[in-house]
Coordinates of C-alpha atoms in Angstrom, one line a residue:
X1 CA 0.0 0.0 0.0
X2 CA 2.4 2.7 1.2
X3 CA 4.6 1.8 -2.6
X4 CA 0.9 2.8 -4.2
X5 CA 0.7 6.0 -2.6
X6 CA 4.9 6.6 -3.3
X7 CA 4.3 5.9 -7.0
X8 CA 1.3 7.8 -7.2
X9 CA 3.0 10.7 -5.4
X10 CA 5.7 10.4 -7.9
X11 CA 3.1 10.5 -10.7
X12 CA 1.7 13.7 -9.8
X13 CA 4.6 15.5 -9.5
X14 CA 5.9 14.4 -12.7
X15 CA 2.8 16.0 -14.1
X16 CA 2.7 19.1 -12.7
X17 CA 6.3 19.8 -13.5
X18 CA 4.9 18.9 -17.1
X19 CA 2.2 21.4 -17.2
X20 CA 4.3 23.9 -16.3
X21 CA 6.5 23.7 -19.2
X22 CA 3.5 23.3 -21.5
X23 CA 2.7 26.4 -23.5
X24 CA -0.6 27.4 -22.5
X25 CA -1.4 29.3 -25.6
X26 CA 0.1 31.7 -28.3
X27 CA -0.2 35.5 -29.8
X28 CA 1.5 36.0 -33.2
X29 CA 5.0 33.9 -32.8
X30 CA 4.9 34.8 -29.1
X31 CA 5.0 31.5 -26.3
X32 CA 2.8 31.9 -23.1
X33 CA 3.7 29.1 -20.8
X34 CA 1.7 27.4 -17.6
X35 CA 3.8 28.6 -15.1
X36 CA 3.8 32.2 -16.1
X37 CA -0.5 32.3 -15.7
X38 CA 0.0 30.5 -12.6
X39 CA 2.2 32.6 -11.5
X40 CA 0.2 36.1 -12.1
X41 CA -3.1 34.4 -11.2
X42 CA -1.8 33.2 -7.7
X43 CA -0.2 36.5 -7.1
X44 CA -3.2 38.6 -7.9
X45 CA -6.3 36.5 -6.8
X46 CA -6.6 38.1 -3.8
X47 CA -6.8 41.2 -4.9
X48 CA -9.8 41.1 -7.3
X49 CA -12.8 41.7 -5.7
X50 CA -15.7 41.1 -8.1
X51 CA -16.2 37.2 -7.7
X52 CA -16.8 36.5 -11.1
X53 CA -13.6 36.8 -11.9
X54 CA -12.1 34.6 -9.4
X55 CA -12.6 31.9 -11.5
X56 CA -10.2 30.3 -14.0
X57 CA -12.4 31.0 -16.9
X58 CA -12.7 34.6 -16.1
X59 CA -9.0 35.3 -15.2
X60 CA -7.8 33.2 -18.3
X61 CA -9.9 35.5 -20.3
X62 CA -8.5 38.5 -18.7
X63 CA -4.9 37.2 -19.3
X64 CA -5.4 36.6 -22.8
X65 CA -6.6 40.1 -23.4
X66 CA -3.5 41.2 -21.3
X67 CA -1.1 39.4 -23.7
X68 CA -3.3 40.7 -27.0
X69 CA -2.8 44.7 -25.6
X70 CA 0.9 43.8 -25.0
X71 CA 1.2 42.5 -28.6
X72 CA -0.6 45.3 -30.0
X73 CA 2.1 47.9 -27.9
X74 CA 4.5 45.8 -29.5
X75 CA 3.1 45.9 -33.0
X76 CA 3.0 49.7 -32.7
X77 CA 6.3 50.5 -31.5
X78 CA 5.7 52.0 -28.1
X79 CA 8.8 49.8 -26.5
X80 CA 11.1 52.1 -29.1
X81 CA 9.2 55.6 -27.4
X82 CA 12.3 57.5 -26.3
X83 CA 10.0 58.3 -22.8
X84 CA 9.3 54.4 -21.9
X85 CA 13.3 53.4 -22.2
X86 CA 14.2 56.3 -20.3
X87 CA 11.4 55.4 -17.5
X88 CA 12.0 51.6 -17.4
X89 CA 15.9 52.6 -17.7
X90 CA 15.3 54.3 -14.5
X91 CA 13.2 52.0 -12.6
X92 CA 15.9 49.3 -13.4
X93 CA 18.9 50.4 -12.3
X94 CA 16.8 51.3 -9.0
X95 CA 15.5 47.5 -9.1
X96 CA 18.9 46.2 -9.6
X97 CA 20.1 47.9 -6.2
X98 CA 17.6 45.8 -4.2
X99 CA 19.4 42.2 -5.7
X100 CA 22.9 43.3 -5.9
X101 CA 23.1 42.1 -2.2
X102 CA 23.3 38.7 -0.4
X103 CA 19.7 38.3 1.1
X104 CA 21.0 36.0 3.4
X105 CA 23.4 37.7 5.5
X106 CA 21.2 40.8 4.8
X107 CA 18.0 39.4 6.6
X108 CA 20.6 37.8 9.6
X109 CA 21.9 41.2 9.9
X110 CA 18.2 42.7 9.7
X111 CA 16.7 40.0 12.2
X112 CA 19.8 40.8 14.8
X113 CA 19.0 44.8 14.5
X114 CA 15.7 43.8 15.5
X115 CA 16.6 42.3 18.4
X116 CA 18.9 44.2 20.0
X117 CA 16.1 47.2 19.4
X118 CA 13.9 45.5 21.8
X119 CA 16.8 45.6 24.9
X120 CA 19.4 48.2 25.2
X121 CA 22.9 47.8 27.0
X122 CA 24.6 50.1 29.5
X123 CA 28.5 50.4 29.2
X124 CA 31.7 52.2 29.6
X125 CA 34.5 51.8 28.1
X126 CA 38.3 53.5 27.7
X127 CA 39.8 53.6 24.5
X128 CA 43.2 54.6 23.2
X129 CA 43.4 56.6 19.5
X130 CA 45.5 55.1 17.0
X131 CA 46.1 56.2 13.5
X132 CA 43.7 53.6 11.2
X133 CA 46.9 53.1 9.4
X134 CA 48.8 52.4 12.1
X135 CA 50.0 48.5 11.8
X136 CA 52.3 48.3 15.5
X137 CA 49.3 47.8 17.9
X138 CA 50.8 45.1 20.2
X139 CA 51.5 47.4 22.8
X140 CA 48.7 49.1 23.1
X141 CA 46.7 45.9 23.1
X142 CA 48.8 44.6 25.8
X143 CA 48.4 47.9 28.0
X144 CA 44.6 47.7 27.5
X145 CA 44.4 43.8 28.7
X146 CA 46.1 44.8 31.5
X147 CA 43.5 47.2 32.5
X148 CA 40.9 44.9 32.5
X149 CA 41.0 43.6 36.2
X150 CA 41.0 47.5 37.7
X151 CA 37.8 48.4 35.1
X152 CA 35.8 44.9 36.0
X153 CA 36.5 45.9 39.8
X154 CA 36.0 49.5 39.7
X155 CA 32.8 52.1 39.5
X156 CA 33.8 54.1 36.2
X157 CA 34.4 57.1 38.3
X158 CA 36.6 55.6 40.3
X159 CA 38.4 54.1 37.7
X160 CA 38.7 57.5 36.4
X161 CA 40.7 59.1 39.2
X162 CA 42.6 56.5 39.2
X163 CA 44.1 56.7 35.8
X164 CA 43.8 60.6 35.6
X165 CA 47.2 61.4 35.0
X166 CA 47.2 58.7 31.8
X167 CA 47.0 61.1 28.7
X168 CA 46.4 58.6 26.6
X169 CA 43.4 57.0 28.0
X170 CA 40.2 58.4 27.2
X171 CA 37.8 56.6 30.0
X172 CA 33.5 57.3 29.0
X173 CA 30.6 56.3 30.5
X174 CA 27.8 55.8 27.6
X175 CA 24.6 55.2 29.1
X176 CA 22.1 52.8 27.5
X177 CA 21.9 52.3 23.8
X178 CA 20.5 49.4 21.1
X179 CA 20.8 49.5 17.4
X180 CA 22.7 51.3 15.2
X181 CA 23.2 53.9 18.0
X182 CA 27.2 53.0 17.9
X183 CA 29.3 51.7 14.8
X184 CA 28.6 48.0 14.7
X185 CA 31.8 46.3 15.8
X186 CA 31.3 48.6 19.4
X187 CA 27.6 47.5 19.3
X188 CA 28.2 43.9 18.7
X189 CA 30.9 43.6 21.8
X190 CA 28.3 45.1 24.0
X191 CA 25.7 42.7 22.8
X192 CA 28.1 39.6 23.5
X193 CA 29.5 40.6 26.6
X194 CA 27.9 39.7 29.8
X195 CA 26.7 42.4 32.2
X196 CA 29.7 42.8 34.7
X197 CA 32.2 41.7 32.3
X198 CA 35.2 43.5 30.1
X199 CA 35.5 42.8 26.6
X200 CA 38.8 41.8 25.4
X201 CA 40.7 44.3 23.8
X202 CA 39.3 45.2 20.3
X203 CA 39.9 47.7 17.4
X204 CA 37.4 50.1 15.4
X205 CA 38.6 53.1 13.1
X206 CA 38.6 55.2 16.6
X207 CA 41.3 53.2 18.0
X208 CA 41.5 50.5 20.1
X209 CA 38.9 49.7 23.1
X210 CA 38.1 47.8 26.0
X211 CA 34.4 48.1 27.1
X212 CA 32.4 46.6 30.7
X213 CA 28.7 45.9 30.3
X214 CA 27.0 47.7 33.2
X215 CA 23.5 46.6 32.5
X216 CA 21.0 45.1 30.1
X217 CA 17.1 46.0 30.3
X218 CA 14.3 46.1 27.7
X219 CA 13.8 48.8 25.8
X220 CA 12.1 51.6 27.1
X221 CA 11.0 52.7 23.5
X222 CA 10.5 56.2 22.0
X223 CA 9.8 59.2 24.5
X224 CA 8.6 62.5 22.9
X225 CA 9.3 65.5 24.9
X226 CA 10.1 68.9 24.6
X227 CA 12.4 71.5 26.8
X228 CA 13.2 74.9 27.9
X229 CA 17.3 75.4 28.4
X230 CA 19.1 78.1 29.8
X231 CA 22.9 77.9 28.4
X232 CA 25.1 77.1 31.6
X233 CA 27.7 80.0 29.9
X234 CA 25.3 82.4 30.5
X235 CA 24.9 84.8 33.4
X236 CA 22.4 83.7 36.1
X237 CA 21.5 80.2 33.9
X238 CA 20.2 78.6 37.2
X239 CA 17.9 81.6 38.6
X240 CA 16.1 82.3 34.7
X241 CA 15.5 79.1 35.1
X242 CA 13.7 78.5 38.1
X243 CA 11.8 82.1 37.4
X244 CA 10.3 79.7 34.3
X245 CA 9.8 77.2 36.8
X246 CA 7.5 79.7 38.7
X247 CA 5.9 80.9 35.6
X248 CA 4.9 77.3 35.0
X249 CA 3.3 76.6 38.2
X250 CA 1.6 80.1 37.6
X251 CA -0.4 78.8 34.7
X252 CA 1.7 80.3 32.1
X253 CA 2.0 77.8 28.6
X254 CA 5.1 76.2 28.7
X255 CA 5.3 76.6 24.8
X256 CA 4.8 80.5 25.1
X257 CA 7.8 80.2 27.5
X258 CA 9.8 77.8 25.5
X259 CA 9.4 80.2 22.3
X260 CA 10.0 83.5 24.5
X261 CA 13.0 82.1 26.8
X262 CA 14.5 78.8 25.6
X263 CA 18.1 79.1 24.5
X264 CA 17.5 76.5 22.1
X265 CA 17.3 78.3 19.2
X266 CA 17.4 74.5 17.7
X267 CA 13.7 74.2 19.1
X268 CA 11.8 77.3 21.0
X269 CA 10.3 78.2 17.5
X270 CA 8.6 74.8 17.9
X271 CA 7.2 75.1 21.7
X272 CA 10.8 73.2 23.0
X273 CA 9.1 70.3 21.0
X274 CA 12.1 67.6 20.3
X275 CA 12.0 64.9 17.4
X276 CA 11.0 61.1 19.0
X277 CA 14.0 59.5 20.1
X278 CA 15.5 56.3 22.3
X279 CA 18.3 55.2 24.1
X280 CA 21.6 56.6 22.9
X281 CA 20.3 59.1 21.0
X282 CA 20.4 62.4 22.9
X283 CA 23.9 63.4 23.7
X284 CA 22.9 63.6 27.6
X285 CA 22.6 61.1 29.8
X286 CA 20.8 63.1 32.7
X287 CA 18.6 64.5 30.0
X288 CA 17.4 61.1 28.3
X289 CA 16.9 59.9 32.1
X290 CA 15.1 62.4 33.1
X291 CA 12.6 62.4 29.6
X292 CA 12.3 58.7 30.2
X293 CA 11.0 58.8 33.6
X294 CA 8.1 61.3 33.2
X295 CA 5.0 58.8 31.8
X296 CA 2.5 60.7 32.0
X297 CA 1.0 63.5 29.2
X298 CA 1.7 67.0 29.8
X299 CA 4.0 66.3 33.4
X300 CA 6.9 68.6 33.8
X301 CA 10.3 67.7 35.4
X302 CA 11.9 69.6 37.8
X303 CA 15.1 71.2 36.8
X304 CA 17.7 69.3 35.4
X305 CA 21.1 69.9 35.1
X306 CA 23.4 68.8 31.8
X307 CA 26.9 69.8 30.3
X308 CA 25.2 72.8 28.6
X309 CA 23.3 73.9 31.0
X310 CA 19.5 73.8 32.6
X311 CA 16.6 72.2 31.3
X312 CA 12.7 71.9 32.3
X313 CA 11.4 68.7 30.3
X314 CA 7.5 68.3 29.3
X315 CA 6.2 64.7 28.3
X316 CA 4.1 64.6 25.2
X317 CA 4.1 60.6 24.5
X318 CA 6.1 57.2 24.4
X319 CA 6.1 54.4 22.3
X320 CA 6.7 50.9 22.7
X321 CA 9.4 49.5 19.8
X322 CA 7.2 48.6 17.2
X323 CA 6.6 44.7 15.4
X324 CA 9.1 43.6 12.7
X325 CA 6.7 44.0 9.7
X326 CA 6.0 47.5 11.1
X327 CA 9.5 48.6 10.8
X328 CA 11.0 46.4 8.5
X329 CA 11.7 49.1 5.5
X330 CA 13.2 51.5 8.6
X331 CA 15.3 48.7 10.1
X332 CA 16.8 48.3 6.2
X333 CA 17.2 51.8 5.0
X334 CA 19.4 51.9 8.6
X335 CA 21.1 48.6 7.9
X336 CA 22.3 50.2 4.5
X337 CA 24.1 53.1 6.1
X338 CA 25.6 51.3 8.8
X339 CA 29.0 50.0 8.9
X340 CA 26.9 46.4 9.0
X341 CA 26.6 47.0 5.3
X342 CA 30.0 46.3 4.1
X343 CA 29.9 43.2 5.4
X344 CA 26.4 42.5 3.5
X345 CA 28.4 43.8 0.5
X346 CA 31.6 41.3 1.0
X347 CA 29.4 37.9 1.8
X348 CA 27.8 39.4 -1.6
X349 CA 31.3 39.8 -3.6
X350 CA 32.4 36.3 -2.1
X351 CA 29.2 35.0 -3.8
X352 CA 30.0 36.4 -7.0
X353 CA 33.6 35.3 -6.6
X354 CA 32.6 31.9 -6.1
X355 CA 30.3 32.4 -8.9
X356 CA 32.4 32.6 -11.7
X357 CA 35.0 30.6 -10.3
X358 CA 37.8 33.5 -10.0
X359 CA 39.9 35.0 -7.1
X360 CA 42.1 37.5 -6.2
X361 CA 45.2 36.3 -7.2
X362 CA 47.0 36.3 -10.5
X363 CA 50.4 35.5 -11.5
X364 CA 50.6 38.1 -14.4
X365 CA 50.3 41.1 -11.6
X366 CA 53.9 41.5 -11.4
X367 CA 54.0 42.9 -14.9
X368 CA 52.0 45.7 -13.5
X369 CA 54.2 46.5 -10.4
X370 CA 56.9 46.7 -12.5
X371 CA 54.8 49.6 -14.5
X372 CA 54.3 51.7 -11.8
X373 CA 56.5 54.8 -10.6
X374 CA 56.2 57.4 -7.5
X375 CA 54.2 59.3 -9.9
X376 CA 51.0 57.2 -9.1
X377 CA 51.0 58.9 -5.9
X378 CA 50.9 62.4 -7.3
X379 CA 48.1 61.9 -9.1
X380 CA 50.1 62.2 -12.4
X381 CA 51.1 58.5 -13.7
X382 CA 49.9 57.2 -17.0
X383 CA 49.5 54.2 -19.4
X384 CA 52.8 53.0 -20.6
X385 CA 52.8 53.5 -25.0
X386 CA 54.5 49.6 -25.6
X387 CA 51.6 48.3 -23.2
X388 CA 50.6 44.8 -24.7
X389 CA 46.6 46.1 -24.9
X390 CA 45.4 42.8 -26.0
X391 CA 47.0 40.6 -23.7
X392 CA 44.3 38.8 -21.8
X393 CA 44.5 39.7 -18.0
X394 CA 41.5 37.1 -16.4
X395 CA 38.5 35.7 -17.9
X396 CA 34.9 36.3 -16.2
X397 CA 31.8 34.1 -17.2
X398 CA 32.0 35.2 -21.3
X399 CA 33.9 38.8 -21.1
X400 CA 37.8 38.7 -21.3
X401 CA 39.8 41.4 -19.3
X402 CA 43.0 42.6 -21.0
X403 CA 45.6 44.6 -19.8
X404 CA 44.6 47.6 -20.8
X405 CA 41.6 47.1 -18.7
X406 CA 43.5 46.7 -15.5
X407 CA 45.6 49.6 -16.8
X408 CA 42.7 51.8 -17.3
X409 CA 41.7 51.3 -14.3
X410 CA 45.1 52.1 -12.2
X411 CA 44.9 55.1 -14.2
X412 CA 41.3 56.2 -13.4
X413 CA 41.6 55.4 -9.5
X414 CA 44.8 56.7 -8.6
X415 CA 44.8 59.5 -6.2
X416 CA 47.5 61.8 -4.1
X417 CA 47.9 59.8 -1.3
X418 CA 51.1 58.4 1.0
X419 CA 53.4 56.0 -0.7
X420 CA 52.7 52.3 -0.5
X421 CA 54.8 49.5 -1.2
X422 CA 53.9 48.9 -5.5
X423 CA 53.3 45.2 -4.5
X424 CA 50.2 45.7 -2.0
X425 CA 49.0 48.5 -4.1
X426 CA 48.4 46.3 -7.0
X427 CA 47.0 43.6 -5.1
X428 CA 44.0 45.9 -3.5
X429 CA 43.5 48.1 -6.5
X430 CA 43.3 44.5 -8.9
X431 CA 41.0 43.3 -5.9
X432 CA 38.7 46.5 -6.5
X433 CA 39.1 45.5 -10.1
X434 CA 37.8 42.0 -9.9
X435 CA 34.8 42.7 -7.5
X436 CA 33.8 46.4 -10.5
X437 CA 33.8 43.1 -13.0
X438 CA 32.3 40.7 -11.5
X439 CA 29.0 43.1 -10.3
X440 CA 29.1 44.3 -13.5
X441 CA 29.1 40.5 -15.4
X442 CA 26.3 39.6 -13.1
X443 CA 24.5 42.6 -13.5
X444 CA 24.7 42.8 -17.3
X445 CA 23.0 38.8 -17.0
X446 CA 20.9 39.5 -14.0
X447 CA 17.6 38.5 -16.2
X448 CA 18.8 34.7 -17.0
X449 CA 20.7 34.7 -12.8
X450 CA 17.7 35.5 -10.9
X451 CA 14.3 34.5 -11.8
X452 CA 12.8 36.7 -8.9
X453 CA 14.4 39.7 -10.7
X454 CA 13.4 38.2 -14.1
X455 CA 9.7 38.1 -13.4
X456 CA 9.4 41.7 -11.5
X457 CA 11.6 43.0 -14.5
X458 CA 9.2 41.6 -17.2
X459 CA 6.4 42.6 -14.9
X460 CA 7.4 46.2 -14.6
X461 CA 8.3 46.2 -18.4
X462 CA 4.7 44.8 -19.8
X463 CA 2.8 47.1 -17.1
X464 CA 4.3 50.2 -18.0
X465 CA 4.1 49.8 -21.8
X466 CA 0.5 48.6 -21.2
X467 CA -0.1 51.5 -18.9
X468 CA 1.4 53.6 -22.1
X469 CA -1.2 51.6 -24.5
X470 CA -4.1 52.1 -22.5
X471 CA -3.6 55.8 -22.0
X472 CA -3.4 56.5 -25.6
X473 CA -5.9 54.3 -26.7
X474 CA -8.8 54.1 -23.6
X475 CA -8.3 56.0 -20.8
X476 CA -8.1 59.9 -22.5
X477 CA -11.4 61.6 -23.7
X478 CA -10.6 63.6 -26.7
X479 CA -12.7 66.1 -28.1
X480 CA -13.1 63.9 -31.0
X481 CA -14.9 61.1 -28.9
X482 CA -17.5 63.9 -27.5
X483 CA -20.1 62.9 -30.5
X484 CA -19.8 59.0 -29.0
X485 CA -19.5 60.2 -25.6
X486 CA -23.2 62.3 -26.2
X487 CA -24.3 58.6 -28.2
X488 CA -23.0 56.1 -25.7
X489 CA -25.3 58.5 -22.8
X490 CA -28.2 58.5 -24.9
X491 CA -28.7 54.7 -25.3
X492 CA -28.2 54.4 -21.9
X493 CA -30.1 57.4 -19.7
X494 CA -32.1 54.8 -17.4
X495 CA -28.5 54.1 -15.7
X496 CA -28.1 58.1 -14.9
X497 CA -30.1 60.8 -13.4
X498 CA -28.1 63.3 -15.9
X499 CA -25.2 64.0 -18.1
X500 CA -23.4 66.8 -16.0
X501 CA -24.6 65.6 -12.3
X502 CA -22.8 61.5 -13.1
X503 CA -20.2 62.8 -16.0
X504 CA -17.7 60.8 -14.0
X505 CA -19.8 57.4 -14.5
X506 CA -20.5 58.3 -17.6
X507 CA -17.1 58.3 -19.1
X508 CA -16.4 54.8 -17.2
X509 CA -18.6 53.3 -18.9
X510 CA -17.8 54.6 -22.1
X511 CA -14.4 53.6 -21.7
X512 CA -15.1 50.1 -20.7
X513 CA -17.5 50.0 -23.6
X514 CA -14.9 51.0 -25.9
X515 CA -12.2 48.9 -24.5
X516 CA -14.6 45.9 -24.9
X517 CA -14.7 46.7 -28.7
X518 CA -11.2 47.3 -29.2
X519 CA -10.6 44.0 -27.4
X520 CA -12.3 41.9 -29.9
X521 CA -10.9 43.8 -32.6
X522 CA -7.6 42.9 -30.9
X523 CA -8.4 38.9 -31.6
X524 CA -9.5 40.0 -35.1
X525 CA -5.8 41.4 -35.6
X526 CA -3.6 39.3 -33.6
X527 CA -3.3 35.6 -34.6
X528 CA -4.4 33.2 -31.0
X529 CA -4.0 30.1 -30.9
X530 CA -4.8 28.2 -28.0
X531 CA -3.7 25.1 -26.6
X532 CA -7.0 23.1 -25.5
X533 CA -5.4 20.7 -23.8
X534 CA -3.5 22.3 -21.5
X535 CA -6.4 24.4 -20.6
X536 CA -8.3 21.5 -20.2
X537 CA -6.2 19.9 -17.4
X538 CA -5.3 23.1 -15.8
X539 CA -8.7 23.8 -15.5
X540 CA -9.4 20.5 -13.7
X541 CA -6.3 21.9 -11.3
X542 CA -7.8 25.2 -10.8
X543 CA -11.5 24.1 -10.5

């Protein structure tokens, strides 16, 4: 019995990979295939509301009279209108963007943002500038390790003092923070270190670091406050600002007093109103503690004291950190311009690299060291004259890369800059080179190496020369269609109460009236031929 039900299995699949290669019928010398019907009808099923077209022999109908329009656009030439291949030019190099990236690293990356949004971290840290080019770090990273023990044991303050006469050590204490509020090799260490512990030594472009994890709570959102400040370098900052305080408790507005007295040029105009923000975000630490802590609408702090000076803060609202599908599109746009996204963009290049089975090493680069001269570094070095131009460099996919290429591009990227040694020169600007190539190769064959941007591309493309045919042909009321227009009213007043008072209607109707001619002029024109069979069994599938 269970070999029956294997077999039969087997069977089934078979023929439903079958019907999806069958042609399901044809306009002119243009193929539509199975897959491509099921693919639109599944996608847009939902979205139809009238039910008599939910059905197969109502949508089929509508998707042959999809594919008769696109053939007439075709047979008229608008894919050659100078307007449609600037617009779909446009929309794909924007489209291209969204799949020149590794989706898998990009939604790990994106799934960990979210995450850490929901709890925030509460460190200090000491760091020690270095120059990014600096290469002789051991001691640096040995005098940091040896710090650890007196930061794990010691209140930052105290810590501090201690090490006060140490120049070199710059010792912070950085409140809470999540997300993207800190580059992301600072923000990862303070994820994955535990609360009372000190990170091992680590390096960002800043210098090197050592960080303790002070605390980890959930987050407490999005607070929306505003503020009236009184600049501490200003005479009698503490007395104007407990005369507002007295004004306050008086009954006067505290946005009249913001706009009339706030030294925050930044924000009195606005009432003292601030832009939303959470953890990390305000440069204050007293200030974001004291915003967070009011919860109720309209309550006023007391006065609080900051680096720049006096504040009164008044709560307007807080929000809780909202679901995944509700900031998604925010979360990304972030991700993009975060130092997360060059590692999105090498897993991505290590794909591609893989791809077309190349790497960064070739034997022939010597050639090109030996080309080179201080010049480079001035900005002024050219192309050799006896350059071998046709010499092939590396092959990618079908496009060969000649020494002129590689050339060309030395030539084009050099820059005034410090002197490097020739040999590591070479190697990063030919790794620059490969990974320009390589995008570009995939690019150029994106249609044929990703079927998700294959169908959105064709989608786009049919829609908007559609969108183009139907505009000329149906959609604008010319003067010259006024005579029909008065006819097509007049054979039809029981649907209206008048002309003028359902115009609107009116012109619907006509429209749909005249696209229902055109269409069967359409299958008068264009030669269908329909594959009876195949409708037959995916009719049985559908119904």
């Amino acid at each position: 019995m269970n070999r029956f039900f294997i077999i039969l299995f087997l069977i089934c699949n078979y023929l439903n990979a079958q019907l999806e290669n069958n042609v399901l019928f044809e306009v002119n010398d243009s193929l539509v295939y199975v897959d491509e019907f099921n693919r639109v009808y599944n996608k847009n099923i939902d979205l139809i509301d009238e039910n008599n077209q939910k059905d197969f022999e109502s949508y089929l109908e509508l998707f042959i009279n999809y594919k008769l329009k696109l053939a007439e656009a075709y047979d008229l030439g608008l894919q050659n209108d100078p307007k449609y291949k600037s617009e779909l030019n446009k929309y794909t190099k924007q489209l291209q963007d969204t799949y020149l990236t590794n989706r898998e690293t990009e939604n790990k990356f994106l799934n960990e943002a979210y995450e850490r949004t929901k709890s925030e971290v509460n460190v200090s840290h000491v760091l020690i500038r270095i120059d990014e080019n600096e290469n002789d770090t051991l001691k640096i990273y040995n005098k940091l390790n040896a710090l650890r023990g007196a930061f794990s044991n010691l209140p930052v303050n105290d810590f501090k003092k201690k090490y006060q006469n140490d120049q070199e050590l710059i010792i912070e204490n950085l409140g809470y923070f999540s997300a993207f509020k800190m580059i992301y090799k600072f923000e990862n260490m303070a994820y994955n270190t535990s609360v009372g512990e000190v990170s091992i030594p680590f390096r960002t472009r800043f210098g090197f670091h050592i960080l303790k994890v002070n605390d980890k709570r959930p987050s407490l959102g999005e607070v929306t406050v505003g503020h009236i400040m009184t600049y501490k370098n200003k005479p009698n900052s503490f007395e104007r600002i407990t005369n507002i305080i007295d004004s306050l408790n008086n009954g006067v507005s505290f946005e009249y007093l913001a706009k009339k007295y706030s030294d925050d040029k930044n924000s009195s105009f606005k009432g003292g109103r601030l832009n939303p923000f959470s953890s990390g975000q305000i440069n204050s630490i007293p200030f974001e503690n004291a915003a967070f802590e009011l919860d109720k609408k309209n309550n006023i702090s007391k006065p609080i004291e900051t680096k720049y000076g006096w504040h009164i803060i008044k709560f307007y609202s807080k929000k809780n950190v909202k679901k995944f599908d509700e900031i998604k599109y925010e979360l990304l746009n972030k991700l993009k311009r975060s130092s997360r996204f060059s590692i999105i963009s090498d897993s991505f290049y290590d794909f591609l690299i893989n791809r077309y089975a190349v790497n960064y090493q070739n034997n022939n680069l010597n050639y090109f060291i030996s080309i080179l001269n201080p010049s480079y570094f001035k900005g002024k070095w050219s192309i050799p004259e006896l350059i071998n131009e046709e010499e092939i460099l590396i092959k990618i996919s079908d496009r060969d890369l000649k020494y002129i290429d590689f050339a060309t591009f030395l030539e084009d990227n050099q820059r005034k800059s410090t002197a490097v040694p020739y040999q590591k020169l070479i190697s990063e600007q030919y790794k620059s080179f490969i990974q320009y190539n390589v995008l570009e190769v995939y690019k150029s064959n994106l249609e044929s190496e990703n079927p998700d941007y294959r169908y959105v591309i064709k989608e786009y493309r049919e829609g908007l020369l559609l969108f183009n045919l139907m505009q000329d042909k149906i959609w604008t009321v010319r003067d010259s269609d006024s005579t029909k227009l008065k006819i097509f009213f007049d054979d039809n007043k029981n649907k209206y109460s008048s002309f003028e008072e359902d115009r609107g209607k009116v012109i619907g109707d006509f429209q749909q009236f005249q696209e229902e001619l055109w269409v069967k002029s359409l299958k008068s024109k264009h030669k269908l031929t329909l594959n009876k069979r195949t409708i037959k069994r995916l009719r049985k599938k559908y119904n």
